[in-house]
PDB file of C-alpha atoms in Angstrom:
ATOM      1  CA  MET A   1       0.010   0.031  -0.123  1.00  0.00           C
ATOM      2  CA  SER A   2       1.412   3.482  -1.022  1.00  0.00           C
ATOM      3  CA  ASP A   3       1.697   6.795   0.508  1.00  0.00           C
ATOM      4  CA  ASP A   4      -0.579   8.570  -1.730  1.00  0.00           C
ATOM      5  CA  PRO A   5      -3.742   8.303   0.097  1.00  0.00           C
ATOM      6  CA  VAL A   6      -2.092  10.064   3.292  1.00  0.00           C
ATOM      7  CA  THR A   7      -0.568  12.773   0.826  1.00  0.00           C
ATOM      8  CA  GLY A   8      -4.078  13.459  -0.734  1.00  0.00           C
ATOM      9  CA  ASP A   9      -5.370  13.737   2.646  1.00  0.00           C
ATOM     10  CA  SER A  10      -2.817  16.051   3.848  1.00  0.00           C
ATOM     11  CA  THR A  11      -3.540  18.261   0.634  1.00  0.00           C
ATOM     12  CA  SER A  12      -7.234  18.328   1.428  1.00  0.00           C
ATOM     13  CA  ALA A  13      -6.757  19.394   4.991  1.00  0.00           C
ATOM     14  CA  GLU A  14      -4.329  22.403   3.832  1.00  0.00           C
ATOM     15  CA  HIS A  15      -6.770  23.468   1.085  1.00  0.00           C
ATOM     16  CA  ALA A  16      -9.775  23.447   3.735  1.00  0.00           C
ATOM     17  CA  LEU A  17      -7.382  25.821   6.213  1.00  0.00           C
ATOM     18  CA  GLN A  18      -6.710  28.049   3.409  1.00  0.00           C
ATOM     19  CA  ILE A  19     -10.355  28.359   2.264  1.00  0.00           C
ATOM     20  CA  ALA A  20     -11.178  29.035   5.769  1.00  0.00           C
ATOM     21  CA  PHE A  21      -8.322  31.445   6.665  1.00  0.00           C
ATOM     22  CA  GLN A  22      -9.090  33.561   3.216  1.00  0.00           C
ATOM     23  CA  THR A  23     -13.114  33.534   4.138  1.00  0.00           C
ATOM     24  CA  MET A  24     -12.067  34.755   7.802  1.00  0.00           C
ATOM     25  CA  GLN A  25      -9.471  37.325   6.169  1.00  0.00           C
ATOM     26  CA  GLU A  26     -12.314  38.901   3.663  1.00  0.00           C
ATOM     27  CA  ARG A  27     -14.771  39.231   6.452  1.00  0.00           C
ATOM     28  CA  CYS A  28     -12.412  41.338   8.859  1.00  0.00           C
ATOM     29  CA  GLN A  29     -11.784  43.474   5.806  1.00  0.00           C
ATOM     30  CA  GLN A  30     -15.309  44.182   5.193  1.00  0.00           C
ATOM     31  CA  LEU A  31     -15.673  45.009   9.037  1.00  0.00           C
ATOM     32  CA  GLU A  32     -12.995  47.122   9.151  1.00  0.00           C
ATOM     33  CA  ASN A  33     -14.008  49.004   5.935  1.00  0.00           C
ATOM     34  CA  ARG A  34     -17.289  49.568   7.216  1.00  0.00           C
ATOM     35  CA  LEU A  35     -16.000  51.000  10.716  1.00  0.00           C
ATOM     36  CA  ALA A  36     -13.644  53.377   8.863  1.00  0.00           C
ATOM     37  CA  ALA A  37     -16.745  54.798   6.415  1.00  0.00           C
ATOM     38  CA  VAL A  38     -19.028  55.214   9.878  1.00  0.00           C
ATOM     39  CA  GLU A  39     -15.810  56.841  11.358  1.00  0.00           C
ATOM     40  CA  GLU A  40     -15.369  59.381   8.347  1.00  0.00           C
ATOM     41  CA  GLU A  41     -19.061  60.115   8.466  1.00  0.00           C
ATOM     42  CA  ASN A  42     -19.072  60.864  12.155  1.00  0.00           C
ATOM     43  CA  VAL A  43     -15.890  63.245  11.686  1.00  0.00           C
ATOM     44  CA  ARG A  44     -17.813  64.803   8.870  1.00  0.00           C
ATOM     45  CA  LEU A  45     -20.996  65.481  10.987  1.00  0.00           C
ATOM     46  CA  LYS A  46     -18.955  66.934  13.632  1.00  0.00           C
ATOM     47  CA  VAL A  47     -17.558  69.371  11.624  1.00  0.00           C
ATOM     48  CA  GLU A  48     -20.979  70.063   9.708  1.00  0.00           C
ATOM     49  CA  LYS A  49     -22.066  70.717  13.215  1.00  0.00           C
ATOM     50  CA  GLY A  50     -19.501  73.151  14.576  1.00  0.00           C
ATOM     51  CA  THR A  51     -19.676  75.349  10.613  1.00  0.00           C
ATOM     52  CA  ASN A  52     -23.544  74.919  11.224  1.00  0.00           C
ATOM     53  CA  SER A  53     -23.176  76.252  14.987  1.00  0.00           C
ATOM     54  CA  SER A  54     -20.984  79.132  14.019  1.00  0.00           C
ATOM     55  CA  LEU A  55     -23.361  80.182  11.244  1.00  0.00           C
ATOM     56  CA  ASP A  56     -26.543  79.966  13.256  1.00  0.00           C
ATOM     57  CA  VAL A  57     -24.744  82.578  15.644  1.00  0.00           C
ATOM     58  CA  LEU A  58     -24.451  85.065  12.952  1.00  0.00           C
ATOM     59  CA  ILE A  59     -27.205  84.415  10.465  1.00  0.00           C
ATOM     60  CA  VAL A  60     -30.162  82.055  12.692  1.00  0.00           C
ATOM     61  CA  ASP A  61     -32.120  82.937  15.631  1.00  0.00           C
ATOM     62  CA  VAL A  62     -31.777  81.035  18.961  1.00  0.00           C
ATOM     63  CA  SER A  63     -34.633  78.734  18.231  1.00  0.00           C
ATOM     64  CA  ASP A  64     -33.081  77.487  14.937  1.00  0.00           C
ATOM     65  CA  GLU A  65     -29.885  76.884  16.448  1.00  0.00           C
ATOM     66  CA  GLU A  66     -31.565  74.759  19.237  1.00  0.00           C
ATOM     67  CA  ALA A  67     -33.229  72.765  16.733  1.00  0.00           C
ATOM     68  CA  THR A  68     -30.129  72.186  14.488  1.00  0.00           C
ATOM     69  CA  ILE A  69     -28.027  71.089  17.541  1.00  0.00           C
ATOM     70  CA  GLN A  70     -30.712  68.838  18.312  1.00  0.00           C
ATOM     71  CA  ARG A  71     -30.988  67.155  15.212  1.00  0.00           C
ATOM     72  CA  LEU A  72     -26.829  66.657  14.857  1.00  0.00           C
ATOM     73  CA  GLN A  73     -26.897  65.346  18.294  1.00  0.00           C
ATOM     74  CA  GLU A  74     -29.453  62.636  17.424  1.00  0.00           C
ATOM     75  CA  LYS A  75     -27.434  62.028  14.317  1.00  0.00           C
ATOM     76  CA  VAL A  76     -23.799  61.683  16.580  1.00  0.00           C
ATOM     77  CA  GLU A  77     -26.062  59.348  18.937  1.00  0.00           C
ATOM     78  CA  GLU A  78     -27.055  57.204  16.332  1.00  0.00           C
ATOM     79  CA  LEU A  79     -23.835  56.851  14.922  1.00  0.00           C
ATOM     80  CA  THR A  80     -22.515  56.219  18.078  1.00  0.00           C
ATOM     81  CA  LYS A  81     -25.010  53.053  18.340  1.00  0.00           C
ATOM     82  CA  GLN A  82     -23.803  51.827  14.938  1.00  0.00           C
ATOM     83  CA  LYS A  83     -20.421  52.196  15.908  1.00  0.00           C
ATOM     84  CA  SER A  84     -20.957  50.076  19.327  1.00  0.00           C
ATOM     85  CA  GLN A  85     -22.702  47.600  17.436  1.00  0.00           C
ATOM     86  CA  LEU A  86     -20.186  47.288  14.928  1.00  0.00           C
ATOM     87  CA  SER A  87     -17.366  47.148  17.586  1.00  0.00           C
ATOM     88  CA  HIS A  88     -19.509  44.198  19.418  1.00  0.00           C
ATOM     89  CA  HIS A  89     -19.953  42.465  16.132  1.00  0.00           C
ATOM     90  CA  ILE A  90     -16.297  42.791  15.441  1.00  0.00           C
ATOM     91  CA  LEU A  91     -15.353  41.032  19.074  1.00  0.00           C
ATOM     92  CA  MET A  92     -17.930  38.133  18.142  1.00  0.00           C
ATOM     93  CA  VAL A  93     -16.128  37.611  14.730  1.00  0.00           C
ATOM     94  CA  ALA A  94     -12.763  37.787  16.659  1.00  0.00           C
ATOM     95  CA  ALA A  95     -14.030  35.436  19.242  1.00  0.00           C
ATOM     96  CA  GLU A  96     -15.405  32.978  16.350  1.00  0.00           C
ATOM     97  CA  ASN A  97     -12.175  33.127  14.255  1.00  0.00           C
ATOM     98  CA  ARG A  98     -10.283  31.724  17.646  1.00  0.00           C
ATOM     99  CA  GLN A  99     -12.833  28.988  17.713  1.00  0.00           C
ATOM    100  CA  LEU A 100     -12.191  28.052  14.065  1.00  0.00           C
ATOM    101  CA  TRP A 101      -8.440  28.449  14.556  1.00  0.00           C
ATOM    102  CA  ASN A 102      -8.492  26.124  17.454  1.00  0.00           C
ATOM    103  CA  ARG A 103     -10.881  23.729  15.574  1.00  0.00           C
ATOM    104  CA  LEU A 104      -8.619  23.824  12.629  1.00  0.00           C
ATOM    105  CA  THR A 105      -5.867  22.858  14.521  1.00  0.00           C
ATOM    106  CA  ARG A 106      -7.503  19.835  16.279  1.00  0.00           C
ATOM    107  CA  LEU A 107      -8.940  18.710  12.850  1.00  0.00           C
ATOM    108  CA  THR A 108      -5.218  18.724  11.777  1.00  0.00           C
ATOM    109  CA  ARG A 109      -3.656  16.762  14.166  1.00  0.00           C
ATOM    110  CA  THR A 110      -6.535  14.047  13.868  1.00  0.00           C
ATOM    111  CA  ASN A 111      -5.451  14.158  10.014  1.00  0.00           C
ATOM    112  CA  LYS A 112      -2.058  13.829  11.056  1.00  0.00           C
ATOM    113  CA  THR A 113      -2.622  11.161  13.676  1.00  0.00           C
ATOM    114  CA  LEU A 114      -4.830   8.832  11.238  1.00  0.00           C
ATOM    115  CA  GLY A 115      -2.360   9.380   8.297  1.00  0.00           C
ATOM    116  CA  SER A 116       0.464   7.807  10.628  1.00  0.00           C
ATOM    117  CA  LYS A 117      -1.646   5.176  11.766  1.00  0.00           C
ATOM    118  CA  LEU A 118      -2.218   4.120   8.153  1.00  0.00           C
ATOM    119  CA  ILE A 119       1.600   4.479   7.271  1.00  0.00           C
ATOM    120  CA  LYS A 120       2.198   2.043  10.410  1.00  0.00           C
ATOM    121  CA  ILE A 121      -0.126  -0.447   8.902  1.00  0.00           C
ATOM    122  CA  SER A 122       1.183  -0.165   5.698  1.00  0.00           C
ATOM    123  CA  ASP A 123       4.812  -0.646   7.057  1.00  0.00           C
ATOM    124  CA  THR A 124       3.599  -3.541   9.294  1.00  0.00           C
ATOM    125  CA  LEU A 125       2.095  -5.774   6.285  1.00  0.00           C
ATOM    126  CA  LYS A 126       5.336  -4.897   4.085  1.00  0.00           C
ATOM    127  CA  GLN A 127       7.596  -6.479   7.276  1.00  0.00           C
ATOM    128  CA  HIS A 128       5.452  -9.079   8.847  1.00  0.00           C
ATOM    129  CA  PRO A 129       3.435 -12.005   7.357  1.00  0.00           C
ATOM    130  CA  ALA A 130      -0.330 -11.626   6.514  1.00  0.00           C
ATOM    131  CA  GLY A 131      -1.920 -12.724   9.847  1.00  0.00           C
ATOM    132  CA  GLN A 132       0.030 -10.547  11.888  1.00  0.00           C
ATOM    133  CA  ALA A 133      -0.489  -7.700   9.650  1.00  0.00           C
ATOM    134  CA  LEU A 134      -4.376  -8.412   9.828  1.00  0.00           C
ATOM    135  CA  GLU A 135      -4.345  -8.384  13.809  1.00  0.00           C
ATOM    136  CA  THR A 136      -2.239  -5.156  13.808  1.00  0.00           C
ATOM    137  CA  SER A 137      -4.592  -3.709  11.222  1.00  0.00           C
ATOM    138  CA  ASN A 138      -7.654  -4.762  13.341  1.00  0.00           C
ATOM    139  CA  SER A 139      -6.476  -3.114  16.333  1.00  0.00           C
ATOM    140  CA  SER A 140      -5.518   0.327  14.627  1.00  0.00           C
ATOM    141  CA  ILE A 141      -8.787   0.645  13.173  1.00  0.00           C
ATOM    142  CA  LYS A 142     -10.622   0.259  16.977  1.00  0.00           C
ATOM    143  CA  ASP A 143      -8.457   3.145  17.761  1.00  0.00           C
ATOM    144  CA  VAL A 144     -10.049   5.405  14.975  1.00  0.00           C
ATOM    145  CA  PRO A 145     -13.508   6.262  16.759  1.00  0.00           C
ATOM    146  CA  ASN A 146     -11.603   7.453  19.627  1.00  0.00           C
ATOM    147  CA  VAL A 147      -9.499  10.039  17.562  1.00  0.00           C
ATOM    148  CA  VAL A 148     -12.780  11.043  15.814  1.00  0.00           C
ATOM    149  CA  GLU A 149     -14.843  11.319  19.094  1.00  0.00           C
ATOM    150  CA  ALA A 150     -12.005  13.469  20.591  1.00  0.00           C
ATOM    151  CA  SER A 151     -12.018  15.792  17.501  1.00  0.00           C
ATOM    152  CA  GLN A 152     -15.908  16.550  18.240  1.00  0.00           C
ATOM    153  CA  ASN A 153     -17.318  19.582  19.477  1.00  0.00           C
ATOM    154  CA  PRO A 154     -20.966  19.723  20.061  1.00  0.00           C
ATOM    155  CA  GLY A 155     -20.940  23.743  20.553  1.00  0.00           C
ATOM    156  CA  GLY A 156     -19.467  24.435  17.399  1.00  0.00           C
ATOM    157  CA  THR A 157     -20.960  27.145  15.282  1.00  0.00           C
ATOM    158  CA  GLN A 158     -22.065  26.673  11.377  1.00  0.00           C
ATOM    159  CA  GLY A 159     -18.331  27.320  10.133  1.00  0.00           C
ATOM    160  CA  ASP A 160     -17.276  24.453  12.815  1.00  0.00           C
ATOM    161  CA  ALA A 161     -19.545  21.966  11.441  1.00  0.00           C
ATOM    162  CA  SER A 162     -18.448  22.387   7.685  1.00  0.00           C
ATOM    163  CA  LEU A 163     -14.875  22.096   8.767  1.00  0.00           C
ATOM    164  CA  GLU A 164     -16.000  18.738  10.888  1.00  0.00           C
ATOM    165  CA  GLU A 165     -17.843  17.567   7.867  1.00  0.00           C
ATOM    166  CA  ILE A 166     -14.373  17.727   5.419  1.00  0.00           C
ATOM    167  CA  SER A 167     -12.559  16.129   8.087  1.00  0.00           C
ATOM    168  CA  LEU A 168     -14.923  13.201   8.751  1.00  0.00           C
ATOM    169  CA  ARG A 169     -14.983  12.417   5.062  1.00  0.00           C
ATOM    170  CA  LEU A 170     -11.563  12.400   5.217  1.00  0.00           C
ATOM    171  CA  ILE A 171     -11.406   9.920   8.009  1.00  0.00           C
ATOM    172  CA  ASN A 172     -14.276   7.963   6.173  1.00  0.00           C
ATOM    173  CA  SER A 173     -12.113   7.301   3.128  1.00  0.00           C
ATOM    174  CA  ILE A 174      -9.183   6.168   5.273  1.00  0.00           C
ATOM    175  CA  MET A 175     -11.197   3.725   7.337  1.00  0.00           C
ATOM    176  CA  MET A 176     -12.855   2.267   3.855  1.00  0.00           C
ATOM    177  CA  GLU A 177      -9.006   1.650   2.790  1.00  0.00           C
ATOM    178  CA  LYS A 178      -8.062   0.032   5.911  1.00  0.00           C
ATOM    179  CA  VAL A 179     -11.471  -2.362   5.453  1.00  0.00           C
ATOM    180  CA  GLU A 180     -10.662  -2.960   2.075  1.00  0.00           C
ATOM    181  CA  LEU A 181      -6.968  -3.715   3.183  1.00  0.00           C
ATOM    182  CA  ASP A 182      -8.377  -6.341   5.699  1.00  0.00           C
ATOM    183  CA  SER A 183     -10.369  -7.972   3.146  1.00  0.00           C
ATOM    184  CA  ALA A 184      -7.567  -8.258   0.906  1.00  0.00           C
ATOM    185  CA  SER A 185      -5.234  -9.809   3.750  1.00  0.00           C
ATOM    186  CA  LYS A 186      -8.407 -12.361   4.747  1.00  0.00           C
ATOM    187  CA  LYS A 187      -8.324 -13.403   1.203  1.00  0.00           C
ATOM    188  CA  VAL A 188      -4.618 -13.532   0.710  1.00  0.00           C
ATOM    189  CA  CYS A 189      -4.506 -15.847   4.162  1.00  0.00           C
ATOM    190  CA  GLN A 190      -7.410 -18.067   2.536  1.00  0.00           C
ATOM    191  CA  THR A 191      -6.066 -18.746  -0.720  1.00  0.00           C
ATOM    192  CA  GLY A 192      -2.626 -19.531   0.921  1.00  0.00           C
ATOM    193  CA  THR A 193      -4.164 -22.142   2.895  1.00  0.00           C
ATOM    194  CA  GLN A 194      -6.436 -23.572   0.192  1.00  0.00           C
ATOM    195  CA  PHE A 195      -3.328 -23.656  -1.905  1.00  0.00           C
ATOM    196  CA  ASP A 196      -1.226 -25.684   1.011  1.00  0.00           C
ATOM    197  CA  SER A 197      -4.144 -27.940   1.606  1.00  0.00           C
ATOM    198  CA  ASP A 198      -4.307 -28.688  -2.309  1.00  0.00           C
ATOM    199  CA  ASP A 199      -0.777 -29.427  -2.608  1.00  0.00           C
ATOM    200  CA  SER A 200      -0.451 -31.697   0.550  1.00  0.00           C
ATOM    201  CA  LEU A 201      -3.437 -33.800  -0.940  1.00  0.00           C
ATOM    202  CA  ARG A 202      -1.531 -33.993  -4.128  1.00  0.00           C
ATOM    203  CA  GLU A 203       1.596 -35.314  -2.506  1.00  0.00           C
ATOM    204  CA  ASP A 204      -0.410 -37.488  -0.282  1.00  0.00           C
ATOM    205  CA  GLY A 205      -2.827 -38.976  -3.007  1.00  0.00           C
ATOM    206  CA  THR A 206      -0.506 -42.028  -3.811  1.00  0.00           C
ATOM    207  CA  THR A 207      -0.030 -42.600  -0.218  1.00  0.00           C
ATOM    208  CA  GLN A 208      -3.715 -42.801   0.814  1.00  0.00           C
ATOM    209  CA  THR A 209      -4.460 -45.128  -2.264  1.00  0.00           C
ATOM    210  CA  SER A 210      -1.791 -47.519  -1.399  1.00  0.00           C
ATOM    211  CA  LEU A 211      -3.097 -48.266   2.128  1.00  0.00           C
ATOM    212  CA  PRO A 212      -3.689 -51.946   2.589  1.00  0.00           C
ATOM    213  CA  THR A 213      -4.719 -52.076   6.032  1.00  0.00           C
ATOM    214  CA  ALA A 214      -5.939 -49.616   8.904  1.00  0.00           C
ATOM    215  CA  VAL A 215      -3.567 -47.336  10.825  1.00  0.00           C
ATOM    216  CA  SER A 216      -3.331 -47.619  14.606  1.00  0.00           C
ATOM    217  CA  LEU A 217      -2.417 -44.281  16.833  1.00  0.00           C
ATOM    218  CA  GLU A 218      -2.244 -43.782  20.543  1.00  0.00           C
ATOM    219  CA  SER A 219      -5.895 -42.953  21.114  1.00  0.00           C
ATOM    220  CA  GLY A 220      -7.759 -45.343  18.992  1.00  0.00           C
ATOM    221  CA  LYS A 221      -7.386 -48.500  16.869  1.00  0.00           C
ATOM    222  CA  VAL A 222      -9.177 -49.597  13.747  1.00  0.00           C
ATOM    223  CA  GLU A 223      -7.689 -52.978  11.884  1.00  0.00           C
ATOM    224  CA  GLY A 224      -8.873 -54.624   8.935  1.00  0.00           C
ATOM    225  CA  PRO A 225      -8.885 -54.042   5.069  1.00  0.00           C
ATOM    226  CA  VAL A 226      -9.707 -50.580   4.147  1.00  0.00           C
ATOM    227  CA  ASN A 227     -13.026 -51.294   2.100  1.00  0.00           C
ATOM    228  CA  GLN A 228     -14.355 -52.861   5.509  1.00  0.00           C
ATOM    229  CA  ILE A 229     -14.064 -49.687   7.733  1.00  0.00           C
ATOM    230  CA  PRO A 230     -16.902 -48.668   9.532  1.00  0.00           C
ATOM    231  CA  ASP A 231     -18.590 -45.214   8.605  1.00  0.00           C
ATOM    232  CA  ASP A 232     -18.052 -43.730  12.046  1.00  0.00           C
ATOM    233  CA  VAL A 233     -14.286 -43.853  11.798  1.00  0.00           C
ATOM    234  CA  GLN A 234     -12.175 -40.633  11.215  1.00  0.00           C
ATOM    235  CA  ILE A 235      -9.637 -40.717   8.682  1.00  0.00           C
ATOM    236  CA  CYS A 236      -6.907 -37.873   8.034  1.00  0.00           C
ATOM    237  CA  PRO A 237      -7.158 -36.316   4.718  1.00  0.00           C
ATOM    238  CA  MET A 238      -3.521 -35.253   4.868  1.00  0.00           C
ATOM    239  CA  CYS A 239      -1.585 -38.864   5.854  1.00  0.00           C
ATOM    240  CA  GLY A 240      -4.679 -41.152   5.800  1.00  0.00           C
ATOM    241  CA  ALA A 241      -4.293 -42.050   9.364  1.00  0.00           C
ATOM    242  CA  PHE A 242      -7.260 -43.606  11.108  1.00  0.00           C
ATOM    243  CA  PHE A 243      -9.154 -42.382  14.139  1.00  0.00           C
ATOM    244  CA  GLY A 244     -11.944 -44.495  15.895  1.00  0.00           C
ATOM    245  CA  LYS A 245     -14.906 -43.324  17.254  1.00  0.00           C
ATOM    246  CA  SER A 246     -13.605 -43.472  20.589  1.00  0.00           C
ATOM    247  CA  VAL A 247     -11.047 -40.594  19.813  1.00  0.00           C
ATOM    248  CA  PRO A 248     -12.336 -37.350  20.748  1.00  0.00           C
ATOM    249  CA  PHE A 249     -12.964 -34.780  17.489  1.00  0.00           C
ATOM    250  CA  GLU A 250     -10.418 -32.154  19.183  1.00  0.00           C
ATOM    251  CA  ILE A 251      -7.714 -34.673  18.950  1.00  0.00           C
ATOM    252  CA  PHE A 252      -8.219 -35.628  15.170  1.00  0.00           C
ATOM    253  CA  HIS A 253      -8.901 -32.004  14.400  1.00  0.00           C
ATOM    254  CA  GLU A 254      -5.299 -31.102  16.126  1.00  0.00           C
ATOM    255  CA  HIS A 255      -3.720 -33.816  14.214  1.00  0.00           C
ATOM    256  CA  VAL A 256      -5.434 -32.442  10.825  1.00  0.00           C
ATOM    257  CA  LEU A 257      -3.828 -28.807  11.711  1.00  0.00           C
ATOM    258  CA  SER A 258      -0.563 -30.234  12.441  1.00  0.00           C
ATOM    259  CA  HIS A 259      -0.128 -30.871   8.786  1.00  0.00           C
ATOM    260  CA  PHE A 260      -0.481 -27.430   8.058  1.00  0.00           C
ATOM    261  CA  SER A 261       1.704 -26.234  10.892  1.00  0.00           C
ATOM    262  CA  THR A 262       4.507 -28.389  10.127  1.00  0.00           C
ATOM    263  CA  GLY A 263       4.655 -28.533   6.266  1.00  0.00           C
ATOM    264  CA  SER A 264       5.167 -31.983   5.929  1.00  0.00           C
ATOM    265  CA  VAL A 265       3.631 -35.054   6.823  1.00  0.00           C
ATOM    266  CA  SER A 266       6.619 -36.469   8.602  1.00  0.00           C
ATOM    267  CA  ASN A 267       5.173 -36.531  12.030  1.00  0.00           C
ATOM    268  CA  SER A 268       2.328 -38.947  10.856  1.00  0.00           C
ATOM    269  CA  GLU A 269       2.451 -42.442  11.618  1.00  0.00           C
ATOM    270  CA  MET A 270       1.390 -45.276   9.330  1.00  0.00           C
ATOM    271  CA  LEU A 271       1.489 -48.874   9.408  1.00  0.00           C
ATOM    272  CA  PRO A 272       2.946 -51.092   6.948  1.00  0.00           C
TER     273      PRO A 272
END
């Protein structure tokens, strides 16, 4: 198994981080522009207020001056309220940005952890037999849900949910690859066992057909010609050894498996 899936997952995570950072940067820039426009309008109104006040002293009477001042004060209050709302909104966005960065950091660590586990599984499959690699892969897959649960946060915002969805998709793709790897390893083990069994049967075919009489073992004994063997007698398919009905099935089963563990039929006992 190559490292291409891990590289693709890292590229996807980096792309997601770049998109999130660009979005937050654009939002902050828009808010800063709005705040600057409000401040400029506030300064202009203050200058206008001062100009109108000086003109009112020279031209208009006291009542008109008071009305103008009141109107300008109302505008100043409204602009001050808008500025306060924008400042509060900026603080909320800053807090949201910090939460997003924390979330992105956790998701990046999670993806790195999953990638390292996938690399370990691949190295194990290359260095160990198929059976041992399968057990290691199964134990590594059991650790994946714990990592996913550690990266989840129920109190996240809408941006957190979208980033979490991207990470979960990456995790699901990695887990699917691991499941396929397990299935392939099982098939390899089964195929290898079947080939060993077929080779042993072909090697022992002549021995089984040439048995003139029954074979006696430690646990049971069956005597007589082969064509007169009772139906309840168990016969080893590898070496042709006979087991009487008094012999437990476990002993017969261990005897058959011993041929696969030793790789030969030299341990079987046959009577001449």
